[in-house]
Each structure stands twice: as structure tokens, then as C-alpha cells.
Tab-separated table of C-alpha atoms in Angstrom:
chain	number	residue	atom	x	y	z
O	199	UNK	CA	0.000	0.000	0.000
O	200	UNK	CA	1.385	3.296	-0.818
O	201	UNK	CA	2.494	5.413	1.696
O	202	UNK	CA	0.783	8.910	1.766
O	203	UNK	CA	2.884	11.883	0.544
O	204	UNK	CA	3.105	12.938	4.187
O	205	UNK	CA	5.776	10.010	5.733
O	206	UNK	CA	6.760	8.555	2.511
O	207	UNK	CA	10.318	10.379	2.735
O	208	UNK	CA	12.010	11.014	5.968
O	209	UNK	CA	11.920	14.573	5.896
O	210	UNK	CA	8.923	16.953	6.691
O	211	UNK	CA	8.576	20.038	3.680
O	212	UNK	CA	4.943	22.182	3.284
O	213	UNK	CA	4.174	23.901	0.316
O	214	UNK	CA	1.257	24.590	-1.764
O	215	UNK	CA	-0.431	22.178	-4.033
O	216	UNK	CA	-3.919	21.967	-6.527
O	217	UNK	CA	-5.521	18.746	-5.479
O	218	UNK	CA	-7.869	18.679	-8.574
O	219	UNK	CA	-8.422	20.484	-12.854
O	220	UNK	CA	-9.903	23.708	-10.619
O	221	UNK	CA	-6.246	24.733	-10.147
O	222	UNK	CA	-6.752	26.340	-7.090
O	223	UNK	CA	-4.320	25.818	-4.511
O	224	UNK	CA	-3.751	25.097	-1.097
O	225	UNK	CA	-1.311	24.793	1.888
O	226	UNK	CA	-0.047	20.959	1.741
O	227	UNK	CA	2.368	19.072	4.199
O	228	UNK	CA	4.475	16.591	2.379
O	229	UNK	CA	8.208	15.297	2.459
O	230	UNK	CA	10.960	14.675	0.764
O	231	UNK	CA	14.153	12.371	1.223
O	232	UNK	CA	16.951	12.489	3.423
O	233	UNK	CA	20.134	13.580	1.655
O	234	UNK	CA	21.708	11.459	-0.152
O	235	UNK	CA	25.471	10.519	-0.910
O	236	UNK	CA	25.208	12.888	-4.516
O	237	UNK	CA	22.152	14.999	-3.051
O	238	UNK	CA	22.059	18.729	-2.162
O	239	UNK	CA	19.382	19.827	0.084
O	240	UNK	CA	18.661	23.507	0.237
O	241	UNK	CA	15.673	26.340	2.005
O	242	UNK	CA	14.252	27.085	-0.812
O	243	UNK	CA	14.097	31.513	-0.830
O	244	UNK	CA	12.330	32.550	-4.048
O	245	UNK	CA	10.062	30.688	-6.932
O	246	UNK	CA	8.630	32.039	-10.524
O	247	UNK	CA	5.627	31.189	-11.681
O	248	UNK	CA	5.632	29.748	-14.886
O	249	UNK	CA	2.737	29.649	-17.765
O	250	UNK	CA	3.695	25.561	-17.851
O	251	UNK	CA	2.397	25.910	-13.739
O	252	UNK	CA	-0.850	27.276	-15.208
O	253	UNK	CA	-1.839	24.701	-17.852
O	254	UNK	CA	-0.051	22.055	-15.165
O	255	UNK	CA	-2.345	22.777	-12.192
O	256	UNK	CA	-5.497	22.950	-14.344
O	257	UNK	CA	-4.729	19.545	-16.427
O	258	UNK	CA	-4.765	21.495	-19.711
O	259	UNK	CA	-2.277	19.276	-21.336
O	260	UNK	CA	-4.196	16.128	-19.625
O	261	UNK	CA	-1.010	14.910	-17.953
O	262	UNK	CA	-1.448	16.092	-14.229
O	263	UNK	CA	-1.742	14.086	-11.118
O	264	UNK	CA	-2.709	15.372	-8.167
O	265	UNK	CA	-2.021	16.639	-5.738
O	266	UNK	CA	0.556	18.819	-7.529
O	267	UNK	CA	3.033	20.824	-6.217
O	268	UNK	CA	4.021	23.129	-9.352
O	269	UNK	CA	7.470	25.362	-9.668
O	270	UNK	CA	10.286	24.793	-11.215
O	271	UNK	CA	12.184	28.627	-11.202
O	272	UNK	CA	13.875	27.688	-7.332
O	273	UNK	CA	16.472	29.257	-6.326
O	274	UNK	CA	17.734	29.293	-2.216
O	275	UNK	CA	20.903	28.474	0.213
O	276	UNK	CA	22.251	25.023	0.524
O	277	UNK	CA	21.489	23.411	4.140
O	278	UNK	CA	23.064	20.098	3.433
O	279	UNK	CA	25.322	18.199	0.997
O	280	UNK	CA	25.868	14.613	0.513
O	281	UNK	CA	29.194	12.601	1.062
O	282	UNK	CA	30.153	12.809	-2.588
O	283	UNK	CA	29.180	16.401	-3.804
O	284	UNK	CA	32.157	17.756	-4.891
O	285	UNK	CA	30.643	20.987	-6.309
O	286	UNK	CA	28.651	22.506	-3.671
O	287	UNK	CA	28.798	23.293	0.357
O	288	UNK	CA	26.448	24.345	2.670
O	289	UNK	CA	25.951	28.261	2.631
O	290	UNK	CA	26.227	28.213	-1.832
O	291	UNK	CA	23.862	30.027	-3.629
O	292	UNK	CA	21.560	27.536	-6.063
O	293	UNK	CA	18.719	26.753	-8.539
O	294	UNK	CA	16.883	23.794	-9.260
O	295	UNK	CA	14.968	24.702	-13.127
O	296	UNK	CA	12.553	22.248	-14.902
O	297	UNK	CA	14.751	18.869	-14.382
O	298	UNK	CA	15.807	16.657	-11.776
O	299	UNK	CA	16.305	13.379	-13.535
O	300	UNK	CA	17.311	11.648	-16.508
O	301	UNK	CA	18.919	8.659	-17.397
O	302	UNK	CA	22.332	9.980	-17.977
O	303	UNK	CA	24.114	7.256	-20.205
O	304	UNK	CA	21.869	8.041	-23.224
O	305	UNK	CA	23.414	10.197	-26.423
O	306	UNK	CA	21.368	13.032	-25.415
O	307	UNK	CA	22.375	12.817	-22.075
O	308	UNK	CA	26.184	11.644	-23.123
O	309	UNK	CA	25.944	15.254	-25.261
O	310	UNK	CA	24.834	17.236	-21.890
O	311	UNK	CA	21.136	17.241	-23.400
O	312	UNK	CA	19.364	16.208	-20.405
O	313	UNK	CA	16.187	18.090	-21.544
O	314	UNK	CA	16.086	15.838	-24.568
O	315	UNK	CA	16.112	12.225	-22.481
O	316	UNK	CA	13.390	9.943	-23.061
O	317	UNK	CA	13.744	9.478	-19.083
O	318	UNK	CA	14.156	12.878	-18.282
O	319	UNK	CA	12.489	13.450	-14.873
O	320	UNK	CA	10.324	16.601	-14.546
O	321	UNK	CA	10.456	18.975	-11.353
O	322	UNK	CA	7.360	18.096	-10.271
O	323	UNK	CA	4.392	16.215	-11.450
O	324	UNK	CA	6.700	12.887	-12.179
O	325	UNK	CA	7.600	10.382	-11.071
O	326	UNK	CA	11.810	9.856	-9.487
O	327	UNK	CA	13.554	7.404	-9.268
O	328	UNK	CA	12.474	5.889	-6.219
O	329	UNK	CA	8.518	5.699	-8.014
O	330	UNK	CA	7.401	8.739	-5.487
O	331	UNK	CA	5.880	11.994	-7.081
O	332	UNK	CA	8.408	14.549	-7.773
O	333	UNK	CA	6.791	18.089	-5.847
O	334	UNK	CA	8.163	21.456	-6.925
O	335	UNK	CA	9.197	24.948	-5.863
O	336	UNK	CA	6.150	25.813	-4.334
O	337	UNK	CA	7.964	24.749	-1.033
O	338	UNK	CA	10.248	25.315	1.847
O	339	UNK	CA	12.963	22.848	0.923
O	340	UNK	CA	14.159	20.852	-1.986
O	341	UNK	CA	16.608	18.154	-2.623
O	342	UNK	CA	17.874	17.436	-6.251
O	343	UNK	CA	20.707	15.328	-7.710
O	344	UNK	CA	23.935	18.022	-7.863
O	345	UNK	CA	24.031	16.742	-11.832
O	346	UNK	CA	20.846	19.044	-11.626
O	347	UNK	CA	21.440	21.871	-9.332
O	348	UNK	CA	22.555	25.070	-10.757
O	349	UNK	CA	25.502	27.304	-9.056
O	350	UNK	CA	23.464	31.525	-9.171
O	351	UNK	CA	26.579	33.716	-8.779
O	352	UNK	CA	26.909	36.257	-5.961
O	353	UNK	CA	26.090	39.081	-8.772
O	354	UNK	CA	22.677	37.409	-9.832
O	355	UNK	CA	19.705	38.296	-7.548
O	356	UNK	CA	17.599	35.178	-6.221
O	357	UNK	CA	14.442	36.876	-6.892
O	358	UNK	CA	14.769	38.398	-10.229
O	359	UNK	CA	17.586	35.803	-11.478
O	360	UNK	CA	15.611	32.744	-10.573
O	361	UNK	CA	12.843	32.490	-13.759
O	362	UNK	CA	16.372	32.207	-16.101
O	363	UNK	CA	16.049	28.799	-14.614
O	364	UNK	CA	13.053	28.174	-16.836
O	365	UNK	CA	12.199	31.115	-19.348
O	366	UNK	CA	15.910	31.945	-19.519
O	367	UNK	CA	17.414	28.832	-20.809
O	368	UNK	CA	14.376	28.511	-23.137
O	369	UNK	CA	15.782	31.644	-25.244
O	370	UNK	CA	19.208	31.422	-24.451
O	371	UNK	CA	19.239	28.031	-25.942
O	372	UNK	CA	17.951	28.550	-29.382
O	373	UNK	CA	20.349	31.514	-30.156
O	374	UNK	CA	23.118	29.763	-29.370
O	375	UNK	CA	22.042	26.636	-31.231
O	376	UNK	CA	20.907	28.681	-34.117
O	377	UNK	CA	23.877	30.920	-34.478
O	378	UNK	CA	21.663	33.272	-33.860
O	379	UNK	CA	24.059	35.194	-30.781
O	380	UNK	CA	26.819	36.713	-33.428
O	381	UNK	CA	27.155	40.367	-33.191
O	382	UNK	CA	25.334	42.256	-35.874
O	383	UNK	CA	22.859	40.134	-36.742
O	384	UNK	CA	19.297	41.284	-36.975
O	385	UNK	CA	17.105	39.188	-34.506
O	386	UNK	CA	12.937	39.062	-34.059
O	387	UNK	CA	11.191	38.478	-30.728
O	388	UNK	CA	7.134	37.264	-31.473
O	389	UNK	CA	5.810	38.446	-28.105
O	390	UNK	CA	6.558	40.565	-25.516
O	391	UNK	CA	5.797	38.511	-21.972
O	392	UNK	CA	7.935	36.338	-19.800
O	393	UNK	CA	9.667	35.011	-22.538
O	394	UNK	CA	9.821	37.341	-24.739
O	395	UNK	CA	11.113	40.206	-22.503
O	396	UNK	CA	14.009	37.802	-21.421
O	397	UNK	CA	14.947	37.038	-25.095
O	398	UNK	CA	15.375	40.692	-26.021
O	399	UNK	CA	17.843	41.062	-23.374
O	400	UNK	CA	19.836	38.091	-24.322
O	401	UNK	CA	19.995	38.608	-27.855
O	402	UNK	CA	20.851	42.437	-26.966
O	403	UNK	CA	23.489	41.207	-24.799
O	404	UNK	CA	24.761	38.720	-27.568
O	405	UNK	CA	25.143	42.193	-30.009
O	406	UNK	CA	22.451	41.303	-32.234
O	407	UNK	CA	19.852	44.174	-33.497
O	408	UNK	CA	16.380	43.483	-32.013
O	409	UNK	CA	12.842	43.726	-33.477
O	410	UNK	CA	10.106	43.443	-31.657
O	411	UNK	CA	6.915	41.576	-33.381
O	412	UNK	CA	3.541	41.973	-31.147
O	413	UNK	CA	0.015	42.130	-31.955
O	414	UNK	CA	0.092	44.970	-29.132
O	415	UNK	CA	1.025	48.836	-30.315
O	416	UNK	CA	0.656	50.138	-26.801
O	417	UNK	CA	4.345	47.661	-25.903
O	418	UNK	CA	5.874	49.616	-28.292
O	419	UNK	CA	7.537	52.158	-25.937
O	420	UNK	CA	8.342	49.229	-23.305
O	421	UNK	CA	10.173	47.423	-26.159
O	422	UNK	CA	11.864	50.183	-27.270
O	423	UNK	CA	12.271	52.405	-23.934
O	424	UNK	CA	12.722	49.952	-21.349
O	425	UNK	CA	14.262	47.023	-23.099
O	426	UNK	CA	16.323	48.437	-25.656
O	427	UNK	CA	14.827	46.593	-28.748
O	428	UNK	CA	15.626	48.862	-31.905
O	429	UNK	CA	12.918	48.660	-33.478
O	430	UNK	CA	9.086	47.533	-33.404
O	431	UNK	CA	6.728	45.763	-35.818
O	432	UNK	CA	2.952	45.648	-35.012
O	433	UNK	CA	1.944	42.447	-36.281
O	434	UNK	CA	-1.630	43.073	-37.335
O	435	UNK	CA	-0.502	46.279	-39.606
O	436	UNK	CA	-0.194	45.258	-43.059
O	437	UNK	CA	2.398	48.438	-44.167
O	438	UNK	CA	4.641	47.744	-41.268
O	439	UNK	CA	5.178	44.004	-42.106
O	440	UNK	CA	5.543	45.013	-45.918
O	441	UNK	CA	7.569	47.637	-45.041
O	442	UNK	CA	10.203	45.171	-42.808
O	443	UNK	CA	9.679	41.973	-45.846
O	444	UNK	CA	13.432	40.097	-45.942
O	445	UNK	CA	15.106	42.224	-42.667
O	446	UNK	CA	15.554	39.671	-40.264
O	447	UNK	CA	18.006	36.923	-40.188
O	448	UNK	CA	16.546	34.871	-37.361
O	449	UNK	CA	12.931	35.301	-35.486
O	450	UNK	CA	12.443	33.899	-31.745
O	451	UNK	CA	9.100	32.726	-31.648
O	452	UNK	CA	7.853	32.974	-27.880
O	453	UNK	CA	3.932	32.571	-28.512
O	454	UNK	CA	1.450	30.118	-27.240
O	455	UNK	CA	-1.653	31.139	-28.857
O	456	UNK	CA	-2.531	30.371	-32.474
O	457	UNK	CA	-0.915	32.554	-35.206
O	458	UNK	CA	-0.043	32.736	-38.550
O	459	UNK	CA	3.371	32.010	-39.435
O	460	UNK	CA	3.371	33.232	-43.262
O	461	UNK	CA	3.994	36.818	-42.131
O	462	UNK	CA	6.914	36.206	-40.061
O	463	UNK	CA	8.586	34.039	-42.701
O	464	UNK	CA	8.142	36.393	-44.521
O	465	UNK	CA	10.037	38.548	-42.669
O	466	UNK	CA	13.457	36.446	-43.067
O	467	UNK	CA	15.818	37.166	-45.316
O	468	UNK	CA	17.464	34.081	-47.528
O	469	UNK	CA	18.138	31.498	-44.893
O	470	UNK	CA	16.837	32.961	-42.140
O	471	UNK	CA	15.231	30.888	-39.262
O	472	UNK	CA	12.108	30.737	-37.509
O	473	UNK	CA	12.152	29.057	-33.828
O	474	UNK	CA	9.121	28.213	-31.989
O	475	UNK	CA	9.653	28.116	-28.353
O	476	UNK	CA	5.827	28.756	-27.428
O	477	UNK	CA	3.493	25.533	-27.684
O	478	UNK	CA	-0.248	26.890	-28.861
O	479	UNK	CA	-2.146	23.837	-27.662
O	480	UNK	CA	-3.826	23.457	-31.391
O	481	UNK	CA	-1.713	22.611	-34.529
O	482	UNK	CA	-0.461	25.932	-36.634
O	483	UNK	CA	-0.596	25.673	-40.500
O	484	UNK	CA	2.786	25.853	-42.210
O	485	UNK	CA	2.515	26.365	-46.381
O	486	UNK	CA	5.923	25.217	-47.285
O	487	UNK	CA	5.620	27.733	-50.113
O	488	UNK	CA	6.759	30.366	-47.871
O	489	UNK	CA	10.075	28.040	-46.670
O	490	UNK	CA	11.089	27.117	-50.293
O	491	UNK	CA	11.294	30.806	-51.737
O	492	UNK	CA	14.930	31.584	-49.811
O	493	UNK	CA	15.307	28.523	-48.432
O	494	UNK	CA	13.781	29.083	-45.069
O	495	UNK	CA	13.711	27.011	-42.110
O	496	UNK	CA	11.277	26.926	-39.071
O	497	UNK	CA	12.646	24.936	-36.153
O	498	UNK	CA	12.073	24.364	-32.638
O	499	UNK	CA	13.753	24.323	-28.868
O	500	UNK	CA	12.652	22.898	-25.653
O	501	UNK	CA	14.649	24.360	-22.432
O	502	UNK	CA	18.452	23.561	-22.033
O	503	UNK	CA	20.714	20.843	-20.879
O	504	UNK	CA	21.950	21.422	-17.121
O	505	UNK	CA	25.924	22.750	-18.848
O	506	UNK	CA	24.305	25.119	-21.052
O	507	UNK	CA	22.051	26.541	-18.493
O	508	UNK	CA	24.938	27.018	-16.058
O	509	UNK	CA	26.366	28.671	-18.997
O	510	UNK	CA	23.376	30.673	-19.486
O	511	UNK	CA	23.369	32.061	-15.478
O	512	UNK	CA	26.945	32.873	-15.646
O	513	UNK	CA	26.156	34.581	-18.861
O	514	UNK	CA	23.225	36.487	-17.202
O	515	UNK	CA	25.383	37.711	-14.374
O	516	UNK	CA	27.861	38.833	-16.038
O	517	UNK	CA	25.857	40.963	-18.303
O	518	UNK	CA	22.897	42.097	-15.629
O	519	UNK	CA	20.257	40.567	-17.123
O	520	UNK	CA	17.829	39.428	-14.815
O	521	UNK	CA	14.033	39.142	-15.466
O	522	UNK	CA	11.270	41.978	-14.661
O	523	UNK	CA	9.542	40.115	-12.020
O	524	UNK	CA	6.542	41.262	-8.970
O	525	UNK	CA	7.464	39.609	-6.130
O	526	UNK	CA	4.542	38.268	-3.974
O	527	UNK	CA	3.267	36.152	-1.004
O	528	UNK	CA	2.282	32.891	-1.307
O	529	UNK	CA	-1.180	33.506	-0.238
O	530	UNK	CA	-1.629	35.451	-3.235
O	531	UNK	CA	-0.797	32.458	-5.621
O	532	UNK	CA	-4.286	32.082	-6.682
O	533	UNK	CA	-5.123	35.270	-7.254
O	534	UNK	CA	-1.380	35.879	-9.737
O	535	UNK	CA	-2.689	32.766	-11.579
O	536	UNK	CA	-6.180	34.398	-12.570
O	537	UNK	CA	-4.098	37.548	-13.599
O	538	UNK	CA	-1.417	35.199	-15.451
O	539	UNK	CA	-4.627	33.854	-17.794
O	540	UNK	CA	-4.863	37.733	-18.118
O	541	UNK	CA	-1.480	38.403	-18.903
O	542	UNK	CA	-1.840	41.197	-16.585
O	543	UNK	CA	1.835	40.415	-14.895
O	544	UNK	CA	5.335	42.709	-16.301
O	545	UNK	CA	6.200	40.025	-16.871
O	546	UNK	CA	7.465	37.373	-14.686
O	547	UNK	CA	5.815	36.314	-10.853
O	548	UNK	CA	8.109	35.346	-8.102
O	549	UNK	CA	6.924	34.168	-5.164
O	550	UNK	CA	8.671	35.508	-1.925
O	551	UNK	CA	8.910	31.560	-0.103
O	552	UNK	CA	11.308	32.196	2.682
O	553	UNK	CA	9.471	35.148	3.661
O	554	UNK	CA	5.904	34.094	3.433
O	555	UNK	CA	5.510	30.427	3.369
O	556	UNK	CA	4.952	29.115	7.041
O	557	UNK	CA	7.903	26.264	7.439
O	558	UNK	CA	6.877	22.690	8.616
């Protein structure tokens, strides 16, 4: 008989969980294991809210179990270490982003792309290992693997720098992979939100030139005022997408809702590159007309492997770029979720865990 999530592991943790498709959550007592020999165990300080924590805690992707403990933006201080960590003490700065497991002797995993496993083990909402439910950020403490615990340098702060564990690596990734982070190139960004905010400032950072492509004229100043994008295309407006035809040599595509893709190929010059990094939850329709005339290419990018997103916090630090976050309690989870359907966040939630969740 299965133990209850309560005295299944040694160790006592609370966080908050949805315990059915309503989504709404609730305080939850649970625990997780003692540390082991490779384990780091750390008090988890700050948490993002991702849109995957949305569709997650309301089943919309129909692969939920409940009750679910979402988050998988953690970042805290390391309490404990195991016996044969080597790269961390107690005291270190750390994240924990969307993986804890995988089976680490596969190719992917052999080429440092974890994310790509067939075994990869989700933050939460999967199962470890050991067959018990993996719980997420939406905690006091965690314990990971140290093969999946990030180092967050001194110069990155925990509350801003911890959704790079998630929406970071998911841009960071495809402009490297791409070629898309050489100096002088001219870059797109398709939507201006979690995502999309944090790929402007990478790609800045990289030295590319950065246009901003959103069905919303009234971001135009944020993109160009407060991010530094040069430039900024209203997607709807015939004349300005005309007007821009064969300018870009690479688009980031950070949308989850249906659109059409014609226009923004269009926008590529001779072997430019469309990457999708949103997933609209309905199929998009993709004319291969528009890919043949300059000998386009539309491709696609899931997170990072943990040595690339290392790379991609070191990066971040050493360039400032942190994501534009409002911090709240974890009593107000609920309510940032409704505004997160909205869209009405600028444009990342963190939730403030060592100062408002009540420890076990």
C-alpha cells in the first residue's frame, strides 16, 4: 500500500499544491528524502511562476496528477550536501529549473542534453527514481541530484535571477544553437511577456539588433524604452510588415496562442530561421511555399541541458540581465494565476517563499 505523501520520505517540507483540474491551490504538508550521498538539500528563498504551472495545475495538457506541487524557477541556500558532492557546500547560492532526472548514459544525455532524455524526470508532477511523485518549488525545501542543481553567482539576484532557470534557458538556448548570438545580426522576438522580454535582453546582450513583433502597439515604448529593442513591428498592420519583408536573419518565436506564421517568414531574409519556443495547444498551418522561396527554415527548442544553463546564469550575471519580475506572497498564488490567464503580470511572478511560506 502506498504510503501517503506525508511520511513517505524522511523529511517533513509544506508547500502549496492543486488537489484537482480547478487549479486552485492550497497549503499541503508533504516530504521529501533524506540527503543522499550525490544529493544537495537547500531552504528554498524565491520561486517564478511559470505559464507551464498554469496549464499544469489545471490539467490542460491532460497529464497532471494530483495533488501537484508546481514550480520549477527555485532558487535558495544550501542546508546540506551529501558525502560525494564535490561541487557545492552548505551556505552556496543555487537553482533547481525544470529537471531533476534523466537517465544519464543516453546520447542526449552523453551530449549534456538532459532536456532531450526519453527518461528525463520533470520537477514536479513525475515520477523519481524511487517511483514517489516529484513536488516542486512551491515549497520550503528541496533536494535534487547536484548533476541538476545550478551554481546563481553572488552578482545574480535570487528573486529576479531565478525564472532564467526556466524562461531563460528557453531563449538562451535557441540563439546559441541557431547561431543566432553573433554580433550584428538582426534578430525578431514574437511576443513581448515572460519570454519574450528575457529574449530581447539576451539577444541584446549577444550584439544582435532586435525587433520586436507583437500584436500589441501600446508595448511599443516598453520594447523600445525599457528594453532596448531597436525597433518595433505591429503584427496586425499590413504596411509595417511590408515595409520590414526580408530584414531579419533569425525570429524567436515565444507565442502560445494560435498565429499565422506566413507573415513572419516572410520577414526572413534568404536562410533565415524561424524558432518556436511557445506551444499553442492546437496545430499551426505551415505552407511550405513560404520556406522554399529563400530557403527558409522553421525549427524548434525545448529548455536547455543542465551545462548550457549554467552557462546561461553565468552569462546572465555577467551581463545584468535578470528578469522583470513582482514579487509576492504565497497567499496570493491564486489570485497571480487568474491575472497570469490575463497576462496582466510585467512580466514574470516570483513568489517571496522564505518570507511568506509558514515552514513545517
Amino acid at each position: 500500500m502506498a504510503k501517503s505523501p506525508e511520511v513517505e520520505h524522511p523529511r517533513k517540507a509544506c508547500g502549496w499544491a492543486a488537489r484537482d483540474s480547478s487549479g486552485i491551490l492550497s497549503p499541503f504538508k508533504f516530504s521529501r528524502r533524506a540527503t543522499g550521498e550525490k544529493d544537495v538539500t537547500f531552504k528554498i528563498l524565491y520561486c517564478g511562476i511559470c505559464h507551464s504551472d498554469l496549464h499544469m495545475v489545471k490539467n490542460e495538457w491532460g497529464v497532471s496528477t494530483y495533488p501537484l506541487v508546481p514550480g520549477h524557477e527555485i532558487v535558495g541556500v544550501v542546508t546540506e550536501v551529501g558525502s560525494k558532492v564535490h561541487r557545492f557546500t552548505v551556505g552556496d547560492k543555487v537553482g533547481v529549473g525544470c529537471l531533476v532526472g534523466a537517465c544519464r548514459s543516453c546520447n542526449d544525455c552523453s551530449n549534456n542534453l538532459e532536456n532531450y532524455c526519453p527518461k528525463s524526470i520533470l520537477t514536479y508532477g513525475a515520477v523519481y527514481h524511487d517511483g514517489t511523485t516529484t513536488y516542486g518549488g512551491y515549497s520550503d525545501i528541496m533536494v535534487a541530484d547536484e548533476h541538476f542543481v545550478i551554481r546563481i553567482p553572488d552578482s545574480l539576484p535570487l528573486d529576479a535571477g531565478a525564472p532564467l532557470l526556466c524562461a531563460g534557458i528557453t531563449v538562451y538556448s535557441p540563439l546559441k544553437f541557431y547561431g543566432l548570438d553573433k554580433p550584428g545580426l538582426h534578430v525578431g522576438v514574437v511576443g513581448l511577456g515572460g519570454l519574450g522580454h528575457v529574449a530581447v535582453k539576451f539577444a541584446k546582450a549577444m550584439g544582435a539588433k532586435i525587433t520586436v513583433i507583437s500584436t500589441s502597439p501600446n508595448k511599443k515604448t516598453e520594447a523600445l524604452e525599457h528594453l532596448g529593442a531597436d525597433s518595433f513591428l505591429v503584427s496586425t498592420d499590413q504596411g509595417q510588415i511590408q515595409a520590414a519583408l526580408g530584414t531579419l536573419d533569425g525570429i524567436i518565436d515565444t507565442v502560445s496562442a494560435v498565429h499565422p506564421l506566413p507573415p513572419l517568414i516572410g520577414l526572413l531574409k534568404s536562410h533565415g530561421k524561424l524558432i518556436m519556443v511557445g506551444a499553442p495547444e492546437k496545430p499551426l498551418e505551415l505552407p511550405t511555399s513560404a520556406l522554399l522561396l529563400g530557403r527558409k527554415m522553421v525549427g524548434g527548442s525545448c529548455i536547455g541541458g543542465l551545462k548550457e544553463t549554467q552557462e546561461m546564469i553565468d552569462f546572465a550575471a555577467k551581463h545584468n540581465i535578470t528578469a522583470d519580475i513582482e514579487v509576492i506572497p504565497i497567499d496570493y498564488v491564486n489570485t497571480a494565476m487568474e491575472r497570469l490567464v490575463k497576462a496582466d503580470v510585467r512580466y514574470r511572478f516570483v513568489i517571496d517563499i522564505g518570507n511568506t511560506l509558514k515552514s513545517s
